[in-house]
PDB file of C-alpha atoms and ligand atoms in Angstrom:
ATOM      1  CA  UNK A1109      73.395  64.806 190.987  1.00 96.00           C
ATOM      2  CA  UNK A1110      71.353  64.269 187.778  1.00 97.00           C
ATOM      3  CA  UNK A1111      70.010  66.488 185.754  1.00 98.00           C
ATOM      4  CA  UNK A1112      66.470  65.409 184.605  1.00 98.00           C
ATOM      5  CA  UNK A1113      63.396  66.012 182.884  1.00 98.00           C
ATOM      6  CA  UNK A1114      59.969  64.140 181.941  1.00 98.00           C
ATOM      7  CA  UNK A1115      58.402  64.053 178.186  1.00 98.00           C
ATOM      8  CA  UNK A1116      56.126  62.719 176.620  1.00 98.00           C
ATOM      9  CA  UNK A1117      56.886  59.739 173.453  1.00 96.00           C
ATOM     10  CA  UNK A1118      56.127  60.967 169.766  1.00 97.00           C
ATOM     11  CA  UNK A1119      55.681  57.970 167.643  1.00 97.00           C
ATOM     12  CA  UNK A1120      57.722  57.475 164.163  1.00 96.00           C
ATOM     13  CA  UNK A1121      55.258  58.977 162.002  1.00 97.00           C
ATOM     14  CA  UNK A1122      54.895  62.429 164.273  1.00 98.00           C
ATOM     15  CA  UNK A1123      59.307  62.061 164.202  1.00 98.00           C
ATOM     16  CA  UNK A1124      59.707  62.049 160.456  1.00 98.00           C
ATOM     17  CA  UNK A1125      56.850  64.590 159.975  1.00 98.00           C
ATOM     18  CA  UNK A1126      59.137  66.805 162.314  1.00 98.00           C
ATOM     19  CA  UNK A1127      62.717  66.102 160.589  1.00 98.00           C
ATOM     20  CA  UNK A1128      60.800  67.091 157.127  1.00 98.00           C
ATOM     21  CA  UNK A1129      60.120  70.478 159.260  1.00 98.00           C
ATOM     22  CA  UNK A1130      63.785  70.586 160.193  1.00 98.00           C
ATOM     23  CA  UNK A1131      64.974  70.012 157.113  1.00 97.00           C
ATOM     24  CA  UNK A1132      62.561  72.895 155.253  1.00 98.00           C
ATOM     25  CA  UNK A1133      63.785  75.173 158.120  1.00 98.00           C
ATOM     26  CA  UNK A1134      67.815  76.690 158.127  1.00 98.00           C
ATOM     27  CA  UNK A1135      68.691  75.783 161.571  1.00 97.00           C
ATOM     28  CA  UNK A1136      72.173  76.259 162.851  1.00 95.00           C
ATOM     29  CA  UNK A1137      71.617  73.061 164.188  1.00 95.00           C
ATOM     30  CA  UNK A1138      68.882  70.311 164.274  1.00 96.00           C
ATOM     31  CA  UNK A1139      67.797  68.215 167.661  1.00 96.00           C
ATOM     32  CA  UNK A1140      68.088  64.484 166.721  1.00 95.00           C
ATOM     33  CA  UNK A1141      65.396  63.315 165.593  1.00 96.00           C
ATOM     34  CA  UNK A1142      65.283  59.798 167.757  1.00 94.00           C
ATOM     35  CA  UNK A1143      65.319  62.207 171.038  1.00 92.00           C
ATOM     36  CA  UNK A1144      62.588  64.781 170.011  1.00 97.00           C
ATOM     37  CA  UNK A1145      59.831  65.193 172.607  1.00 98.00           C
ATOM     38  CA  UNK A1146      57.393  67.247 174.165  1.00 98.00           C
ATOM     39  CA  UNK A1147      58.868  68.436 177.560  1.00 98.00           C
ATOM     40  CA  UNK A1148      55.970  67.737 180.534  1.00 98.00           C
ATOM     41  CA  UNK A1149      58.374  68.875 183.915  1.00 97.00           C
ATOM     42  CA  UNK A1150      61.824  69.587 184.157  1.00 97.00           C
ATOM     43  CA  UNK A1151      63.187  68.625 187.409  1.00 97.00           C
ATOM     44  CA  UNK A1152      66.766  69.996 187.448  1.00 96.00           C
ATOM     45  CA  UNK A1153      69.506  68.864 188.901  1.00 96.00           C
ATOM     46  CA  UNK A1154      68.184  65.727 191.888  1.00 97.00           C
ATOM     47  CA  UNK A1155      70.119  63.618 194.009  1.00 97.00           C
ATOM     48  CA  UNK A1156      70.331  60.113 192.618  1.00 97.00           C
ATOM     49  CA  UNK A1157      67.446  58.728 195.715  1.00 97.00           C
ATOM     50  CA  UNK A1158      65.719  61.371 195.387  1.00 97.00           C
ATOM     51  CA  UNK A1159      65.555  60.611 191.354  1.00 98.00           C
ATOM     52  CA  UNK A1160      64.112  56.920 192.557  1.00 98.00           C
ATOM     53  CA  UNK A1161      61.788  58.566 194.421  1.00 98.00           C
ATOM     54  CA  UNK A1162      60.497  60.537 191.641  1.00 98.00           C
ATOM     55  CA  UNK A1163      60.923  57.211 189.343  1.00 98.00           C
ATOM     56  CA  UNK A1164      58.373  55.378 192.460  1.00 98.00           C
ATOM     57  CA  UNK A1165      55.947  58.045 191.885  1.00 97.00           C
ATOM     58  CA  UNK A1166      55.854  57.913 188.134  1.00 98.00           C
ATOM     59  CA  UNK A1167      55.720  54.788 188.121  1.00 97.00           C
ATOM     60  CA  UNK A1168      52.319  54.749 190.661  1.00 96.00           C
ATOM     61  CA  UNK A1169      50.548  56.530 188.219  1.00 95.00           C
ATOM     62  CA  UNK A1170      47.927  55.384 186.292  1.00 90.00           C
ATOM     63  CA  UNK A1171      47.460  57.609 183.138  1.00 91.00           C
ATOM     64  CA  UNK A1172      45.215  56.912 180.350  1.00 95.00           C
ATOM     65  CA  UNK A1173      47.039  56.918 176.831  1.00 96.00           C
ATOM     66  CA  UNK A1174      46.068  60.375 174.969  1.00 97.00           C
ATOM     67  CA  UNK A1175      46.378  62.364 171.846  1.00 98.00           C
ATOM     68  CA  UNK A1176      47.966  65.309 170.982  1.00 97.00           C
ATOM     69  CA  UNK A1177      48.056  68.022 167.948  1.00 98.00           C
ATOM     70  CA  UNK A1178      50.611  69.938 166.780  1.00 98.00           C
ATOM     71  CA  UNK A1179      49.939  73.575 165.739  1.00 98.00           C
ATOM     72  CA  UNK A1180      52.369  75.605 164.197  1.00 98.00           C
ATOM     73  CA  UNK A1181      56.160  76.546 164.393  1.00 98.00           C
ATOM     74  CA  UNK A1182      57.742  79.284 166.515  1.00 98.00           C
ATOM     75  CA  UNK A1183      60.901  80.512 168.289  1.00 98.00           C
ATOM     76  CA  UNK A1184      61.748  81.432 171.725  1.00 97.00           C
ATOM     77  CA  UNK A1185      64.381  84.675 171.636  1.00 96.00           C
ATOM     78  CA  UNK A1186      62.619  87.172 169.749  1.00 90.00           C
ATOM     79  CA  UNK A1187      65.001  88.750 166.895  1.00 89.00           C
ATOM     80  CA  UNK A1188      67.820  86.558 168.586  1.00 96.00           C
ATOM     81  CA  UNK A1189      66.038  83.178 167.889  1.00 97.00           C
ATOM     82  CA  UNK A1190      67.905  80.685 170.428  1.00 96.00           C
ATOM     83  CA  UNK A1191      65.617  77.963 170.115  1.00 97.00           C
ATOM     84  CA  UNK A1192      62.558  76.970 167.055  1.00 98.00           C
ATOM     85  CA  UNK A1193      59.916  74.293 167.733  1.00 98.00           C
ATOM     86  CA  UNK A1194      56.524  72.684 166.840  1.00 98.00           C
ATOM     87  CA  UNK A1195      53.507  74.423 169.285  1.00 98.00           C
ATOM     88  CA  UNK A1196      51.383  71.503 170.907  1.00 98.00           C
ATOM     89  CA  UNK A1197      47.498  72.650 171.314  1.00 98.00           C
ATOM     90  CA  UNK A1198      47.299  72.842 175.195  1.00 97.00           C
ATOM     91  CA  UNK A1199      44.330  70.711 175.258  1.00 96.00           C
ATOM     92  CA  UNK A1200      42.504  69.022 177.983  1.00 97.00           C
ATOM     93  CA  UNK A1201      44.053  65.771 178.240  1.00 97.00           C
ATOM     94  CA  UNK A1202      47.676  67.261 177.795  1.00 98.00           C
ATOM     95  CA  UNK A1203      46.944  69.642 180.451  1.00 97.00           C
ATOM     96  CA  UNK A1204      45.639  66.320 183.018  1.00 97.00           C
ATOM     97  CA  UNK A1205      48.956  64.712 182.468  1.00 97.00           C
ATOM     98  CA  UNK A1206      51.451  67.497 182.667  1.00 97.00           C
ATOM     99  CA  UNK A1207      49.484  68.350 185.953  1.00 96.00           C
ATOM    100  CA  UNK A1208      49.932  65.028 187.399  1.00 97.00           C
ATOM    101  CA  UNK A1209      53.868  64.543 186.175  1.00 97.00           C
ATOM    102  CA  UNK A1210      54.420  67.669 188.146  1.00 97.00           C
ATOM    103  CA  UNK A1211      52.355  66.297 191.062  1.00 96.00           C
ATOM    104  CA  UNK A1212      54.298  63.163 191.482  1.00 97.00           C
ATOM    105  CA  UNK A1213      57.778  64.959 191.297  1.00 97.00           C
ATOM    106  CA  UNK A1214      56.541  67.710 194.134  1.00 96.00           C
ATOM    107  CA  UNK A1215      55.595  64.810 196.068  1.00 96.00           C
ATOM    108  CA  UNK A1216      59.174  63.152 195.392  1.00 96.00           C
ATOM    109  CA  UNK A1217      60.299  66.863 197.489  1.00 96.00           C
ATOM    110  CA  UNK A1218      61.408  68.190 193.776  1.00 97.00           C
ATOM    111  CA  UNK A1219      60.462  71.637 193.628  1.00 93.00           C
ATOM    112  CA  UNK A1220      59.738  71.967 189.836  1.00 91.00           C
ATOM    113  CA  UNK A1221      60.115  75.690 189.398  1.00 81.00           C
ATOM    114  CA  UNK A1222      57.462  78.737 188.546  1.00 81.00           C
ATOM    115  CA  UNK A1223      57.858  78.324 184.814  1.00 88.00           C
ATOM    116  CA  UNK A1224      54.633  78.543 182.927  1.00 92.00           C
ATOM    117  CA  UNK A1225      54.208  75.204 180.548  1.00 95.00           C
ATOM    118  CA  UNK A1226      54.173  75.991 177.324  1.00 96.00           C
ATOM    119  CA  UNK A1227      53.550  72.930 175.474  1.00 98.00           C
ATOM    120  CA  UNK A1228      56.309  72.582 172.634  1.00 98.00           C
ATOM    121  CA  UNK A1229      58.829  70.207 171.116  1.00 98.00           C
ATOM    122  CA  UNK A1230      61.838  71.318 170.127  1.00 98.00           C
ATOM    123  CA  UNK A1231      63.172  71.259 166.598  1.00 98.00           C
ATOM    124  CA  UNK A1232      66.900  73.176 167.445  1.00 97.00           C
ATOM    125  CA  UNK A1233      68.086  74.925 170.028  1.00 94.00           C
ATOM    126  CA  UNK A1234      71.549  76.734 169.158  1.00 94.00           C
ATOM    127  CA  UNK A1235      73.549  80.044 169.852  1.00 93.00           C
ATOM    128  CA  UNK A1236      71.910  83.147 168.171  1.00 96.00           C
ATOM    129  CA  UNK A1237      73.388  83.189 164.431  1.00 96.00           C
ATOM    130  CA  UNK A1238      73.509  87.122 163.374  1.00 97.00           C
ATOM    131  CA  UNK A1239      70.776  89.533 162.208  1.00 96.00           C
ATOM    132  CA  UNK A1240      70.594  88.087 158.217  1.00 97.00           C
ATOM    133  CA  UNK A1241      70.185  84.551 159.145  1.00 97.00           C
ATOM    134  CA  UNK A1242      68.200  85.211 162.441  1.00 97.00           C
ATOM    135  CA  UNK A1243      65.681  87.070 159.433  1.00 97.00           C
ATOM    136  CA  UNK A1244      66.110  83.827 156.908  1.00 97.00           C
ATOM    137  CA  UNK A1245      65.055  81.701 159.755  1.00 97.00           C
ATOM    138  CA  UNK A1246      61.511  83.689 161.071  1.00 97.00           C
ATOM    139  CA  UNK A1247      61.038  84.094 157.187  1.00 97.00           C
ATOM    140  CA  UNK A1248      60.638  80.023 157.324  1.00 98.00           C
ATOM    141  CA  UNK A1249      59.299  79.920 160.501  1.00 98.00           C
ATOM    142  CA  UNK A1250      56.268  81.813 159.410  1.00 97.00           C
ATOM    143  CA  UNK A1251      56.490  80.112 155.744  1.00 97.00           C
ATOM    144  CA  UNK A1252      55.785  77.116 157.105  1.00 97.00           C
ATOM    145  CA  UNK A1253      53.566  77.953 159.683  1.00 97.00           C
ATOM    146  CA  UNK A1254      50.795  75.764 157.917  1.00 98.00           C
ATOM    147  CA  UNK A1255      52.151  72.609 159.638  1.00 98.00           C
ATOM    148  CA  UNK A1256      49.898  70.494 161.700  1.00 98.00           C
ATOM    149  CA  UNK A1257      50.082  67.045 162.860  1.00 98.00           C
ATOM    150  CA  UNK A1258      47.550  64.779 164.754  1.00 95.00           C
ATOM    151  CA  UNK A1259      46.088  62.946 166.322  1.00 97.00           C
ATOM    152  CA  UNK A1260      49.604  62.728 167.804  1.00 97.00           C
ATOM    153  CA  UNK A1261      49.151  59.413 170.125  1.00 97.00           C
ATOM    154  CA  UNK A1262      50.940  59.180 173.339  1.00 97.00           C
ATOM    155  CA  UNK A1263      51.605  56.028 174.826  1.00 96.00           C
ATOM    156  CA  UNK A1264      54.350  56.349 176.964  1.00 97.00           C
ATOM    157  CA  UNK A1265      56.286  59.226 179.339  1.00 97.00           C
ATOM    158  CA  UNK A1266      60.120  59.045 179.797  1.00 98.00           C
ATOM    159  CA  UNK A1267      62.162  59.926 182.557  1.00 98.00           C
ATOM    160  CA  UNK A1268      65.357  61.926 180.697  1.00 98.00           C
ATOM    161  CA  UNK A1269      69.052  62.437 181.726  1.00 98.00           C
ATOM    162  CA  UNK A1270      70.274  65.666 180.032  1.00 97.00           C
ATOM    163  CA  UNK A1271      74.038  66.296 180.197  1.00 96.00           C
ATOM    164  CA  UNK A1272      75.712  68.981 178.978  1.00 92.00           C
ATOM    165  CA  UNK A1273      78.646  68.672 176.701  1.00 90.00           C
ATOM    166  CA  UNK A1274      80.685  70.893 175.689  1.00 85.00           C
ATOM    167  CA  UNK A1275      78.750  72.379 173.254  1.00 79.00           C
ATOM    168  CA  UNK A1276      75.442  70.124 172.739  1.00 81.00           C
ATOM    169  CA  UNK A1277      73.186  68.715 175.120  1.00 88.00           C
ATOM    170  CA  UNK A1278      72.439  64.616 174.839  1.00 92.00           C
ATOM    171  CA  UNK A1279      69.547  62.921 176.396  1.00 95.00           C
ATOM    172  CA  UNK A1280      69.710  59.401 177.100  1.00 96.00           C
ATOM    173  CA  UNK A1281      65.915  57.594 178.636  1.00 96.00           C
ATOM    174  CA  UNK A1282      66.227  56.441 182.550  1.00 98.00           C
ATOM    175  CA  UNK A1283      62.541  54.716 182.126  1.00 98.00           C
ATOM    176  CA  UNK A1284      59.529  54.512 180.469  1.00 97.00           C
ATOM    177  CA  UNK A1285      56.315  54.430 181.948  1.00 98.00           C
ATOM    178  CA  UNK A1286      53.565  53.175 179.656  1.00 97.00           C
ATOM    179  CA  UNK A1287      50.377  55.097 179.397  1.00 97.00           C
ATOM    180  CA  UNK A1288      47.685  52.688 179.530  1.00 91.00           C
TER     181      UNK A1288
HETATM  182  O1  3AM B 477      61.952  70.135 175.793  1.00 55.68           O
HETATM  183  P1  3AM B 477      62.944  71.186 175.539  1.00 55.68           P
HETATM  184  O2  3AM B 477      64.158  70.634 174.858  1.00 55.68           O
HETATM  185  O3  3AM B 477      62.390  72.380 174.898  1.00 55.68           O
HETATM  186  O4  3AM B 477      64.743  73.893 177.698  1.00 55.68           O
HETATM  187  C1  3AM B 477      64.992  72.694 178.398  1.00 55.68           C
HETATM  188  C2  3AM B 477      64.549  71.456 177.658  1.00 55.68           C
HETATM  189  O5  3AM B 477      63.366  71.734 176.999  1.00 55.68           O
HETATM  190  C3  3AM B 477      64.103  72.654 179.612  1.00 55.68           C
HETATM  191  O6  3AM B 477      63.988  71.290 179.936  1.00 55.68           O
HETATM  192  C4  3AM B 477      64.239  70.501 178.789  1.00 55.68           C
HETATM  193  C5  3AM B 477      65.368  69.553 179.055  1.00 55.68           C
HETATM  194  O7  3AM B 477      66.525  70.253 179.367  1.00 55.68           O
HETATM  195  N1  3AM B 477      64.679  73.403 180.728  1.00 55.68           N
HETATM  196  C6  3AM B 477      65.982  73.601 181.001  1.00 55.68           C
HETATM  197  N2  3AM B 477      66.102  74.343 182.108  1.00 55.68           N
HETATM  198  C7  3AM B 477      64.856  74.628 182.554  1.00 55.68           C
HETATM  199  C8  3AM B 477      64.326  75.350 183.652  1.00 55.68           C
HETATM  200  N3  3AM B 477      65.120  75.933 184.558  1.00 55.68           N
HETATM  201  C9  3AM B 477      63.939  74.025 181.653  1.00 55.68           C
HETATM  202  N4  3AM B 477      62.621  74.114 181.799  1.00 55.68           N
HETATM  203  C10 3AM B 477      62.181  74.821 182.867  1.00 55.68           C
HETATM  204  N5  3AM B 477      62.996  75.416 183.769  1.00 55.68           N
END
């Protein structure tokens, strides 16, 4: 079994606008920068055929390259932050492809899960740290809630393997579709 996902590509300038973020922000610890991405469907753990089915499907689609903007910082976890990250304006476009990832995995027989996308790319995901530095952290998150970024282009999607180490995740890119 593999445990998978599909993003969308950031390109370099988008990446080193983001580790500036990371950097401003006191995170107990920072995603690396060369993996960042925006999340489209995660697919969960898959057989290995059934993985090349969804790889067949993604790779019939034809997508038109697009443009994102970024919005904004927030967490997931409330007053225990688990997780901080760059909003992505659910636009159009965005909305078309996410849509039509998900579409091509169902049709690979993954069942993608109920989850409602909300579009975000995350800057660090870590245990909660305690109530004074969970306060120093939404104190920066809303400080630098002024950050935007775009046009954001997208030219490519990537089919992700996430494993789980002991106590970090890594993703490593299965394939690249190009969006043309
Ligand atoms: O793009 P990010 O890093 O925010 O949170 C997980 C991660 O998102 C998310 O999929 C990405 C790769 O692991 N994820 C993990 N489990 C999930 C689930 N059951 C999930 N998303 C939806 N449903």
């Amino acid at each position: 079994m593999i445990r998978a996902f599909v993003a969308a590509d950031l390109d370099d300038a988008t990446r080193s606008a983001l580790a500036v973020q990371q950097f401003l922000l006191p995170l107990p610890r920072r995603e690396p920068v060369e993996t960042l991405h925006l999340t489209l469907t995660f697919l969960g753990e898959v057989p290995e055929r059934q993985l090349e089915q969804v790889h067949e499907a993604l790779s019939d689609l034809r997508l038109p390259a697009f443009s994102l903007s970024l919005s904004g910082l927030d967490m997931f976890g409330g007053d225990r932050p688990r997780l901080v990250f760059a909003r992505v304006v659910p636009d159009a476009p965005l909305l078309r492809l996410q849509r039509k990832v998900e579409g091509a995995a169902r049709r690979a027989g993954v069942q993608t899960g109920a989850r409602r996308f909300v579009p975000h790319i995350t800057l660090g995901r870590f245990r909660p740290p305690g109530p004074e530095a969970a306060m120093r952290l939404e104190r920066a998150v809303v400080d630098q809630g002024g950050f935007r970024a775009g046009p954001v282009p997208v030219r490519e999607i990537i089919l992700f393997e996430s494993t789980r180490l002991r106590d970090a995740v890594r993703y490593s890119a299965l394939a690249r579709y190009p969006l043309v």
